Amino acid sequence: MSSQYESIARQHATARVGMWLFLGSESMLFAGLLALFAAYRISYPVAFYEAAKHANLVLGTINTYVLLTSSLTVALALHATELGKRRASVAWLLVSIALGATFDVLKIVEYAQHVGEGFSFGHYYTSTLLPTPAVLYFTLYYALTGLHALHVTAGIVVLIWLALKVRRGDFTPASHVAFENGALYWHLVDLVWIFLWPLLYLLR
Amino acid sequence: MKRYLLSWIALVVLATLSLFVSTSGIALSLAIATVKAAIVAAFFMHLWGSRPVHRIVFVTAVCFIVLLILGVVADVGTRDIAGPYVP
């Protein structure tokens, strides 16, 4: 326990509020890009409509189910630690890590496909298939999903760290605030994707 | 445990619904996304029954995001400022 706290419970309560504040500031990072996306979509509706038809709906949708399921498995991992079931907790974390990795791999497959078709970002965009403002859709597509994938990757690192800590027995049913906060981070990543999916893939 | 499974089933059902009604417009898709986000926040992130201070932070962040996006949409949506796209 740090010396400025009266009790470990107080320290944990502060850590939880701090995590929520961090998630609040993280969400603003995405909010700026989403506002830009809204502005361009309103300005160039036809180009965005046509561009979104070229998003890979199958992979995007699979990734939606993958992330939703990973949120469940992270919640179950935390629940197992609350019950003192260390082995189950590690197992659920490993499943979550695998789901997160699946998400990233599918994302790379999507990027490779788009780049191959000339749907790249900024002045690397070479396709002439769509109305010119479609380059704005693809640039924001890379910015939004790239930033999000970076968060998925950071989340995977956090989950690996948590799995090692659970295996070592660092957490008890009464004291595991780092696990709670790590799980919150993962759920935020899920929350962001819940909005990116309809905006980027279902825009048709 | 049951609460988590039910939340996940609701999320999967809503995602599938979203897929089927995707041609009905972005407003409906975003409404479904909002319900999904509420489920994740309430049950997976334990805001349901949490300390009020957690909910205050969450609701404040949501309000700021809505304010930002509404402000931009209200401006760009009511004026013809875009013009032809210049690469």
Short mmCIF file of C-alpha atoms in Angstrom, two decimals, chain B residues 4-77:
data_model
loop_
_atom_site.label_atom_id
_atom_site.label_comp_id
_atom_site.label_asym_id
_atom_site.label_seq_id
_atom_site.Cartn_x
_atom_site.Cartn_y
_atom_site.Cartn_z
CA TYR B 4 -22.28 -12.19 -18.48
CA LEU B 5 -23.63 -14.96 -20.69
CA LEU B 6 -26.96 -13.18 -21.12
CA SER B 7 -25.15 -9.93 -21.97
CA TRP B 8 -23.07 -11.74 -24.60
CA ILE B 9 -26.16 -13.40 -26.13
CA ALA B 10 -27.88 -9.99 -26.29
CA LEU B 11 -24.79 -8.47 -27.95
CA VAL B 12 -24.57 -11.22 -30.57
CA VAL B 13 -28.31 -10.99 -31.31
CA LEU B 14 -28.09 -7.18 -31.66
CA ALA B 15 -25.01 -7.40 -33.90
CA THR B 16 -26.83 -9.89 -36.15
CA LEU B 17 -29.93 -7.68 -36.18
CA SER B 18 -27.75 -4.74 -37.12
CA LEU B 19 -26.44 -6.71 -40.10
CA PHE B 20 -29.96 -7.44 -41.36
CA VAL B 21 -31.25 -3.87 -41.02
CA SER B 22 -28.05 -2.22 -42.31
CA THR B 23 -29.83 -0.96 -45.45
CA SER B 24 -32.37 0.94 -43.33
CA GLY B 25 -29.88 3.72 -42.70
CA ILE B 26 -27.08 4.73 -40.40
CA ALA B 27 -29.40 6.11 -37.69
CA LEU B 28 -30.84 2.69 -36.89
CA SER B 29 -27.37 1.06 -36.99
CA LEU B 30 -26.06 3.66 -34.53
CA ALA B 31 -29.10 3.24 -32.28
CA ILE B 32 -28.41 -0.51 -32.09
CA ALA B 33 -24.71 0.23 -31.45
CA THR B 34 -25.71 2.51 -28.56
CA VAL B 35 -27.77 -0.27 -26.96
CA LYS B 36 -24.81 -2.67 -27.39
CA ALA B 37 -22.45 -0.12 -25.83
CA ALA B 38 -24.84 0.34 -22.90
CA ILE B 39 -24.86 -3.43 -22.29
CA VAL B 40 -21.05 -3.60 -22.34
CA ALA B 41 -20.74 -0.59 -20.01
CA ALA B 42 -23.46 -1.71 -17.60
CA PHE B 43 -22.56 -5.39 -17.21
CA PHE B 44 -19.06 -6.15 -18.52
CA MET B 45 -17.66 -2.88 -17.14
CA HIS B 46 -19.84 -3.17 -14.02
CA LEU B 47 -21.27 0.34 -14.17
CA TRP B 48 -24.59 -1.22 -13.12
CA GLY B 49 -24.45 -0.94 -9.34
CA SER B 50 -21.02 0.71 -9.33
CA ARG B 51 -19.99 3.73 -7.27
CA PRO B 52 -21.69 6.90 -8.58
CA VAL B 53 -18.30 8.52 -9.29
CA HIS B 54 -17.58 5.90 -11.98
CA ARG B 55 -20.89 6.64 -13.65
CA ILE B 56 -20.29 10.40 -13.44
CA VAL B 57 -16.99 10.02 -15.33
CA PHE B 58 -18.59 7.76 -17.95
CA VAL B 59 -21.65 9.96 -18.52
CA THR B 60 -19.49 13.11 -18.70
CA ALA B 61 -17.28 11.53 -21.36
CA VAL B 62 -20.33 10.43 -23.39
CA CYS B 63 -21.84 13.94 -23.13
CA PHE B 64 -18.60 15.55 -24.34
CA ILE B 65 -18.37 13.19 -27.32
CA VAL B 66 -22.03 13.80 -28.25
CA LEU B 67 -21.53 17.56 -27.88
CA LEU B 68 -18.43 17.53 -30.11
CA ILE B 69 -20.04 15.45 -32.84
CA LEU B 70 -23.40 17.27 -32.71
CA GLY B 71 -21.61 20.61 -32.97
CA VAL B 72 -19.68 19.49 -36.06
CA VAL B 73 -22.74 17.86 -37.65
CA ALA B 74 -24.91 20.91 -36.96
CA ASP B 75 -22.38 23.16 -38.68
CA VAL B 76 -21.37 21.05 -41.66
CA GLY B 77 -24.90 19.71 -42.14
#
